[in-house]
Amino acid sequence: MPAAAAEESHGVNRVVDNICRLSPELFAESCQHILNYLQGQTRGLESAEISDRFQRAGVLLDHEAQQNIIRFLLLTFRSAGKNGLSGDDLVLRLEEGSNKWPKASLQVVHRLWSEHGALVHAQQETQDMLSIGQVHPQNALVDMQWKLGLAVTSDTCRSLNSPFVSLLLKIAEPSGQISQKSFEMTIPQFQNFHKKFKEMAAVMETV
């Protein structure tokens, strides 16, 4: 076996080993979450939510291992949809990629893909048609949350007991995964931030 193929096979086996640590129910939840995204039911893939489910179930995997599982499933289902695979075809492909798959996990994949595969395929065809001649932004803002806080410690940015605004941005990346960016601003900084947004809104209304 060529070195590159051997390394890829080792990487797949490592991911499958970690999937073996998930209960069939938890694995099904993770697959369903990804399939919902691929069917266009959600704007992005909340990998942080899947990671939280792992932790609540007592599955101790580091961040990289969790992300590798999510990426593997995302690419697997996306490829299966693009190629119009049946549930049997998908299971066969997984078995060819690794001999470590537990039977229960393959049964989950077969059941979910038999139920949702056609919808994923249809959604991908629709996206392909809509994307013809269009330029998509690299990142898209999905959600923005804010809260007002009061500093209980003093640092270089805030004085003790001074109010501040905390912002959390959820951004859909080109891969489909949603990343989170958080930062804090003093009240004057937030007021300037708000002023810039109003200026942007005013300009957009004239377009």
PDB file of C-alpha atoms in Angstrom:
ATOM      1  CA  MET A   1       0.000   0.000   0.000  1.00  0.00           C
ATOM      2  CA  PRO A   2       1.457   3.428  -0.923  1.00  0.00           C
ATOM      3  CA  ALA A   3       2.502   5.606   2.013  1.00  0.00           C
ATOM      4  CA  ALA A   4      -0.199   8.238   1.349  1.00  0.00           C
ATOM      5  CA  ALA A   5      -2.940   5.604   1.186  1.00  0.00           C
ATOM      6  CA  ALA A   6      -1.648   3.936   4.347  1.00  0.00           C
ATOM      7  CA  GLU A   7      -1.650   7.265   6.181  1.00  0.00           C
ATOM      8  CA  GLU A   8      -5.205   8.022   5.016  1.00  0.00           C
ATOM      9  CA  SER A   9      -6.374   4.557   6.108  1.00  0.00           C
ATOM     10  CA  HIS A  10      -4.738   5.072   9.506  1.00  0.00           C
ATOM     11  CA  GLY A  11      -6.511   8.432   9.852  1.00  0.00           C
ATOM     12  CA  VAL A  12      -9.891   6.882   9.026  1.00  0.00           C
ATOM     13  CA  ASN A  13      -9.308   4.039  11.485  1.00  0.00           C
ATOM     14  CA  ARG A  14      -8.462   6.565  14.179  1.00  0.00           C
ATOM     15  CA  VAL A  15     -11.745   8.390  13.560  1.00  0.00           C
ATOM     16  CA  VAL A  16     -13.698   5.105  13.566  1.00  0.00           C
ATOM     17  CA  ASP A  17     -12.002   4.100  16.839  1.00  0.00           C
ATOM     18  CA  ASN A  18     -13.355   7.304  18.394  1.00  0.00           C
ATOM     19  CA  ILE A  19     -16.808   6.741  16.885  1.00  0.00           C
ATOM     20  CA  CYS A  20     -16.782   3.336  18.616  1.00  0.00           C
ATOM     21  CA  ARG A  21     -16.762   5.234  21.903  1.00  0.00           C
ATOM     22  CA  LEU A  22     -20.155   6.785  21.103  1.00  0.00           C
ATOM     23  CA  SER A  23     -23.358   4.985  21.977  1.00  0.00           C
ATOM     24  CA  PRO A  24     -25.615   4.214  18.978  1.00  0.00           C
ATOM     25  CA  GLU A  25     -28.059   6.849  20.288  1.00  0.00           C
ATOM     26  CA  LEU A  26     -25.376   9.547  20.578  1.00  0.00           C
ATOM     27  CA  PHE A  27     -23.931   8.618  17.175  1.00  0.00           C
ATOM     28  CA  ALA A  28     -27.425   8.822  15.646  1.00  0.00           C
ATOM     29  CA  GLU A  29     -27.959  12.283  17.182  1.00  0.00           C
ATOM     30  CA  SER A  30     -24.667  13.511  15.711  1.00  0.00           C
ATOM     31  CA  CYS A  31     -25.469  12.114  12.263  1.00  0.00           C
ATOM     32  CA  GLN A  32     -28.968  13.605  12.376  1.00  0.00           C
ATOM     33  CA  HIS A  33     -27.540  17.027  13.247  1.00  0.00           C
ATOM     34  CA  ILE A  34     -25.245  16.906  10.223  1.00  0.00           C
ATOM     35  CA  LEU A  35     -27.981  15.585   7.929  1.00  0.00           C
ATOM     36  CA  ASN A  36     -30.278  18.430   9.004  1.00  0.00           C
ATOM     37  CA  TYR A  37     -27.620  20.893   7.858  1.00  0.00           C
ATOM     38  CA  LEU A  38     -27.063  19.103   4.549  1.00  0.00           C
ATOM     39  CA  GLN A  39     -30.820  19.171   3.902  1.00  0.00           C
ATOM     40  CA  GLY A  40     -30.824  22.952   4.335  1.00  0.00           C
ATOM     41  CA  GLN A  41     -32.784  22.864   7.599  1.00  0.00           C
ATOM     42  CA  THR A  42     -30.097  24.856   9.442  1.00  0.00           C
ATOM     43  CA  ARG A  43     -27.861  27.668   8.181  1.00  0.00           C
ATOM     44  CA  GLY A  44     -24.695  26.137   9.564  1.00  0.00           C
ATOM     45  CA  LEU A  45     -23.261  23.172  11.391  1.00  0.00           C
ATOM     46  CA  GLU A  46     -23.145  23.776  15.138  1.00  0.00           C
ATOM     47  CA  SER A  47     -20.090  21.674  15.937  1.00  0.00           C
ATOM     48  CA  ALA A  48     -19.974  23.184  19.433  1.00  0.00           C
ATOM     49  CA  GLU A  49     -23.438  21.766  20.130  1.00  0.00           C
ATOM     50  CA  ILE A  50     -22.337  18.287  19.037  1.00  0.00           C
ATOM     51  CA  SER A  51     -19.251  18.578  21.256  1.00  0.00           C
ATOM     52  CA  ASP A  52     -21.457  19.567  24.203  1.00  0.00           C
ATOM     53  CA  ARG A  53     -23.562  16.453  23.646  1.00  0.00           C
ATOM     54  CA  PHE A  54     -20.416  14.315  23.752  1.00  0.00           C
ATOM     55  CA  GLN A  55     -19.391  15.866  27.061  1.00  0.00           C
ATOM     56  CA  ARG A  56     -22.862  15.546  28.617  1.00  0.00           C
ATOM     57  CA  ALA A  57     -22.839  11.853  27.656  1.00  0.00           C
ATOM     58  CA  GLY A  58     -19.482  11.423  29.411  1.00  0.00           C
ATOM     59  CA  VAL A  59     -17.506  10.823  26.191  1.00  0.00           C
ATOM     60  CA  LEU A  60     -14.055  12.272  26.848  1.00  0.00           C
ATOM     61  CA  LEU A  61     -12.512  13.223  23.517  1.00  0.00           C
ATOM     62  CA  ASP A  62     -10.173  16.132  22.914  1.00  0.00           C
ATOM     63  CA  HIS A  63     -11.268  18.971  20.636  1.00  0.00           C
ATOM     64  CA  GLU A  64      -9.301  17.712  17.632  1.00  0.00           C
ATOM     65  CA  ALA A  65     -10.800  14.209  17.884  1.00  0.00           C
ATOM     66  CA  GLN A  66     -14.309  15.649  18.091  1.00  0.00           C
ATOM     67  CA  GLN A  67     -13.740  17.888  15.089  1.00  0.00           C
ATOM     68  CA  ASN A  68     -12.306  14.958  13.106  1.00  0.00           C
ATOM     69  CA  ILE A  69     -15.487  12.939  13.721  1.00  0.00           C
ATOM     70  CA  ILE A  70     -17.686  15.844  12.634  1.00  0.00           C
ATOM     71  CA  ARG A  71     -15.596  16.557   9.516  1.00  0.00           C
ATOM     72  CA  PHE A  72     -15.507  12.877   8.577  1.00  0.00           C
ATOM     73  CA  LEU A  73     -19.283  12.488   8.830  1.00  0.00           C
ATOM     74  CA  LEU A  74     -19.894  15.758   7.006  1.00  0.00           C
ATOM     75  CA  LEU A  75     -17.628  14.789   4.099  1.00  0.00           C
ATOM     76  CA  THR A  76     -19.010  11.233   4.039  1.00  0.00           C
ATOM     77  CA  PHE A  77     -22.654  12.301   3.803  1.00  0.00           C
ATOM     78  CA  ARG A  78     -21.869  15.152   1.408  1.00  0.00           C
ATOM     79  CA  SER A  79     -19.993  12.774  -0.925  1.00  0.00           C
ATOM     80  CA  ALA A  80     -22.766  10.172  -0.692  1.00  0.00           C
ATOM     81  CA  GLY A  81     -25.329  12.799  -1.639  1.00  0.00           C
ATOM     82  CA  LYS A  82     -23.272  14.065  -4.552  1.00  0.00           C
ATOM     83  CA  ASN A  83     -22.884  10.532  -5.903  1.00  0.00           C
ATOM     84  CA  GLY A  84     -26.483   9.475  -5.203  1.00  0.00           C
ATOM     85  CA  LEU A  85     -25.479   6.484  -3.079  1.00  0.00           C
ATOM     86  CA  SER A  86     -28.063   4.184  -1.538  1.00  0.00           C
ATOM     87  CA  GLY A  87     -27.925   3.097   2.106  1.00  0.00           C
ATOM     88  CA  ASP A  88     -26.323  -0.207   1.080  1.00  0.00           C
ATOM     89  CA  ASP A  89     -23.760   1.574  -1.116  1.00  0.00           C
ATOM     90  CA  LEU A  90     -22.782   3.958   1.675  1.00  0.00           C
ATOM     91  CA  VAL A  91     -22.320   1.183   4.228  1.00  0.00           C
ATOM     92  CA  LEU A  92     -20.218  -0.782   1.721  1.00  0.00           C
ATOM     93  CA  ARG A  93     -18.017   2.252   1.125  1.00  0.00           C
ATOM     94  CA  LEU A  94     -17.516   2.737   4.866  1.00  0.00           C
ATOM     95  CA  GLU A  95     -16.595  -0.925   5.316  1.00  0.00           C
ATOM     96  CA  GLU A  96     -14.078  -0.630   2.477  1.00  0.00           C
ATOM     97  CA  GLY A  97     -12.482   2.368   4.200  1.00  0.00           C
ATOM     98  CA  SER A  98     -12.108   0.670   7.583  1.00  0.00           C
ATOM     99  CA  ASN A  99     -12.700  -2.775   9.046  1.00  0.00           C
ATOM    100  CA  LYS A 100     -13.217  -1.344  12.531  1.00  0.00           C
ATOM    101  CA  TRP A 101     -16.795  -0.153  12.112  1.00  0.00           C
ATOM    102  CA  PRO A 102     -19.137  -1.559  14.773  1.00  0.00           C
ATOM    103  CA  LYS A 103     -22.276  -3.152  13.376  1.00  0.00           C
ATOM    104  CA  ALA A 104     -24.551  -0.880  15.425  1.00  0.00           C
ATOM    105  CA  SER A 105     -22.964   2.269  13.936  1.00  0.00           C
ATOM    106  CA  LEU A 106     -23.330   0.961  10.386  1.00  0.00           C
ATOM    107  CA  GLN A 107     -26.973   0.182  11.082  1.00  0.00           C
ATOM    108  CA  VAL A 108     -27.469   3.787  12.232  1.00  0.00           C
ATOM    109  CA  VAL A 109     -25.850   5.123   9.054  1.00  0.00           C
ATOM    110  CA  HIS A 110     -27.923   2.805   6.846  1.00  0.00           C
ATOM    111  CA  ARG A 111     -31.203   3.772   8.544  1.00  0.00           C
ATOM    112  CA  LEU A 112     -30.602   7.518   8.553  1.00  0.00           C
ATOM    113  CA  TRP A 113     -29.224   7.644   5.033  1.00  0.00           C
ATOM    114  CA  SER A 114     -32.123   5.560   3.699  1.00  0.00           C
ATOM    115  CA  GLU A 115     -34.464   8.122   5.262  1.00  0.00           C
ATOM    116  CA  HIS A 116     -32.602  11.324   4.347  1.00  0.00           C
ATOM    117  CA  GLY A 117     -30.213  10.536   1.503  1.00  0.00           C
ATOM    118  CA  ALA A 118     -32.608  11.513  -1.286  1.00  0.00           C
ATOM    119  CA  LEU A 119     -33.333  14.840   0.429  1.00  0.00           C
ATOM    120  CA  VAL A 120     -29.615  15.577   0.823  1.00  0.00           C
ATOM    121  CA  HIS A 121     -29.070  14.779  -2.865  1.00  0.00           C
ATOM    122  CA  ALA A 122     -31.959  17.062  -3.896  1.00  0.00           C
ATOM    123  CA  GLN A 123     -30.678  19.888  -1.687  1.00  0.00           C
ATOM    124  CA  GLN A 124     -27.198  19.651  -3.207  1.00  0.00           C
ATOM    125  CA  GLU A 125     -28.617  19.775  -6.734  1.00  0.00           C
ATOM    126  CA  THR A 126     -30.651  22.848  -5.803  1.00  0.00           C
ATOM    127  CA  GLN A 127     -27.590  24.566  -4.342  1.00  0.00           C
ATOM    128  CA  ASP A 128     -25.589  23.765  -7.479  1.00  0.00           C
ATOM    129  CA  MET A 129     -28.247  25.375  -9.673  1.00  0.00           C
ATOM    130  CA  LEU A 130     -28.527  28.464  -7.477  1.00  0.00           C
ATOM    131  CA  SER A 131     -24.753  28.895  -7.333  1.00  0.00           C
ATOM    132  CA  ILE A 132     -24.339  29.184 -11.111  1.00  0.00           C
ATOM    133  CA  GLY A 133     -23.135  32.677 -11.862  1.00  0.00           C
ATOM    134  CA  GLN A 134     -23.289  33.787  -8.256  1.00  0.00           C
ATOM    135  CA  VAL A 135     -20.489  34.875  -5.969  1.00  0.00           C
ATOM    136  CA  HIS A 136     -20.908  33.746  -2.363  1.00  0.00           C
ATOM    137  CA  PRO A 137     -19.262  35.494   0.608  1.00  0.00           C
ATOM    138  CA  GLN A 138     -16.526  33.555   2.335  1.00  0.00           C
ATOM    139  CA  ASN A 139     -18.240  33.894   5.710  1.00  0.00           C
ATOM    140  CA  ALA A 140     -21.779  34.744   6.761  1.00  0.00           C
ATOM    141  CA  LEU A 141     -23.026  36.137  10.063  1.00  0.00           C
ATOM    142  CA  VAL A 142     -25.648  33.721  11.432  1.00  0.00           C
ATOM    143  CA  ASP A 143     -26.410  35.215  14.825  1.00  0.00           C
ATOM    144  CA  MET A 144     -25.282  37.934  17.210  1.00  0.00           C
ATOM    145  CA  GLN A 145     -25.935  37.901  20.959  1.00  0.00           C
ATOM    146  CA  TRP A 146     -25.048  40.555  23.508  1.00  0.00           C
ATOM    147  CA  LYS A 147     -25.248  41.168  27.224  1.00  0.00           C
ATOM    148  CA  LEU A 148     -24.399  43.980  29.588  1.00  0.00           C
ATOM    149  CA  GLY A 149     -21.973  43.220  32.388  1.00  0.00           C
ATOM    150  CA  LEU A 150     -20.179  44.870  35.268  1.00  0.00           C
ATOM    151  CA  ALA A 151     -16.447  44.403  35.741  1.00  0.00           C
ATOM    152  CA  VAL A 152     -15.610  42.666  39.024  1.00  0.00           C
ATOM    153  CA  THR A 153     -11.875  42.662  38.355  1.00  0.00           C
ATOM    154  CA  SER A 154      -9.643  45.398  37.023  1.00  0.00           C
ATOM    155  CA  ASP A 155      -7.467  44.987  33.957  1.00  0.00           C
ATOM    156  CA  THR A 156      -5.961  47.142  31.226  1.00  0.00           C
ATOM    157  CA  CYS A 157      -9.312  47.382  29.402  1.00  0.00           C
ATOM    158  CA  ARG A 158     -11.763  48.049  32.201  1.00  0.00           C
ATOM    159  CA  SER A 159     -11.866  49.758  35.546  1.00  0.00           C
ATOM    160  CA  LEU A 160     -13.357  48.002  38.557  1.00  0.00           C
ATOM    161  CA  ASN A 161     -17.187  48.147  38.619  1.00  0.00           C
ATOM    162  CA  SER A 162     -17.352  49.736  35.164  1.00  0.00           C
ATOM    163  CA  PRO A 163     -20.082  48.485  32.792  1.00  0.00           C
ATOM    164  CA  PHE A 164     -19.150  46.708  29.565  1.00  0.00           C
ATOM    165  CA  VAL A 165     -20.913  45.025  26.644  1.00  0.00           C
ATOM    166  CA  SER A 166     -20.099  41.417  25.739  1.00  0.00           C
ATOM    167  CA  LEU A 167     -20.780  40.329  22.136  1.00  0.00           C
ATOM    168  CA  LEU A 168     -20.956  36.781  20.764  1.00  0.00           C
ATOM    169  CA  LEU A 169     -20.946  36.335  16.989  1.00  0.00           C
ATOM    170  CA  LYS A 170     -21.819  33.071  15.245  1.00  0.00           C
ATOM    171  CA  ILE A 171     -20.248  32.864  11.783  1.00  0.00           C
ATOM    172  CA  ALA A 172     -20.958  30.263   9.094  1.00  0.00           C
ATOM    173  CA  GLU A 173     -17.661  29.399   7.390  1.00  0.00           C
ATOM    174  CA  PRO A 174     -17.332  28.125   3.782  1.00  0.00           C
ATOM    175  CA  SER A 175     -16.970  24.567   5.144  1.00  0.00           C
ATOM    176  CA  GLY A 176     -20.437  24.846   6.667  1.00  0.00           C
ATOM    177  CA  GLN A 177     -19.252  24.742  10.250  1.00  0.00           C
ATOM    178  CA  ILE A 178     -20.240  27.566  12.591  1.00  0.00           C
ATOM    179  CA  SER A 179     -17.496  29.264  14.562  1.00  0.00           C
ATOM    180  CA  GLN A 180     -17.997  31.595  17.511  1.00  0.00           C
ATOM    181  CA  LYS A 181     -16.194  34.886  18.092  1.00  0.00           C
ATOM    182  CA  SER A 182     -16.628  36.777  21.348  1.00  0.00           C
ATOM    183  CA  PHE A 183     -15.264  40.104  22.514  1.00  0.00           C
ATOM    184  CA  GLU A 184     -15.971  42.839  25.043  1.00  0.00           C
ATOM    185  CA  MET A 185     -16.256  46.598  24.647  1.00  0.00           C
ATOM    186  CA  THR A 186     -16.493  49.508  27.019  1.00  0.00           C
ATOM    187  CA  ILE A 187     -19.639  51.614  26.773  1.00  0.00           C
ATOM    188  CA  PRO A 188     -17.896  54.339  24.668  1.00  0.00           C
ATOM    189  CA  GLN A 189     -16.542  51.645  22.340  1.00  0.00           C
ATOM    190  CA  PHE A 190     -20.002  50.105  21.989  1.00  0.00           C
ATOM    191  CA  GLN A 191     -21.539  53.521  21.298  1.00  0.00           C
ATOM    192  CA  ASN A 192     -19.028  54.051  18.489  1.00  0.00           C
ATOM    193  CA  PHE A 193     -19.742  50.511  17.225  1.00  0.00           C
ATOM    194  CA  HIS A 194     -23.484  51.318  17.191  1.00  0.00           C
ATOM    195  CA  LYS A 195     -22.830  54.589  15.349  1.00  0.00           C
ATOM    196  CA  LYS A 196     -20.925  52.740  12.598  1.00  0.00           C
ATOM    197  CA  PHE A 197     -23.786  50.252  12.203  1.00  0.00           C
ATOM    198  CA  LYS A 198     -26.284  53.082  11.820  1.00  0.00           C
ATOM    199  CA  GLU A 199     -24.083  54.640   9.155  1.00  0.00           C
ATOM    200  CA  MET A 200     -23.910  51.310   7.310  1.00  0.00           C
ATOM    201  CA  ALA A 201     -27.695  50.876   7.516  1.00  0.00           C
ATOM    202  CA  ALA A 202     -28.226  54.389   6.143  1.00  0.00           C
ATOM    203  CA  VAL A 203     -25.940  53.698   3.183  1.00  0.00           C
ATOM    204  CA  MET A 204     -27.649  50.335   2.447  1.00  0.00           C
ATOM    205  CA  GLU A 205     -31.067  52.029   2.345  1.00  0.00           C
ATOM    206  CA  THR A 206     -29.847  54.190  -0.552  1.00  0.00           C
ATOM    207  CA  VAL A 207     -28.682  51.197  -2.628  1.00  0.00           C
TER     208      VAL A 207
END
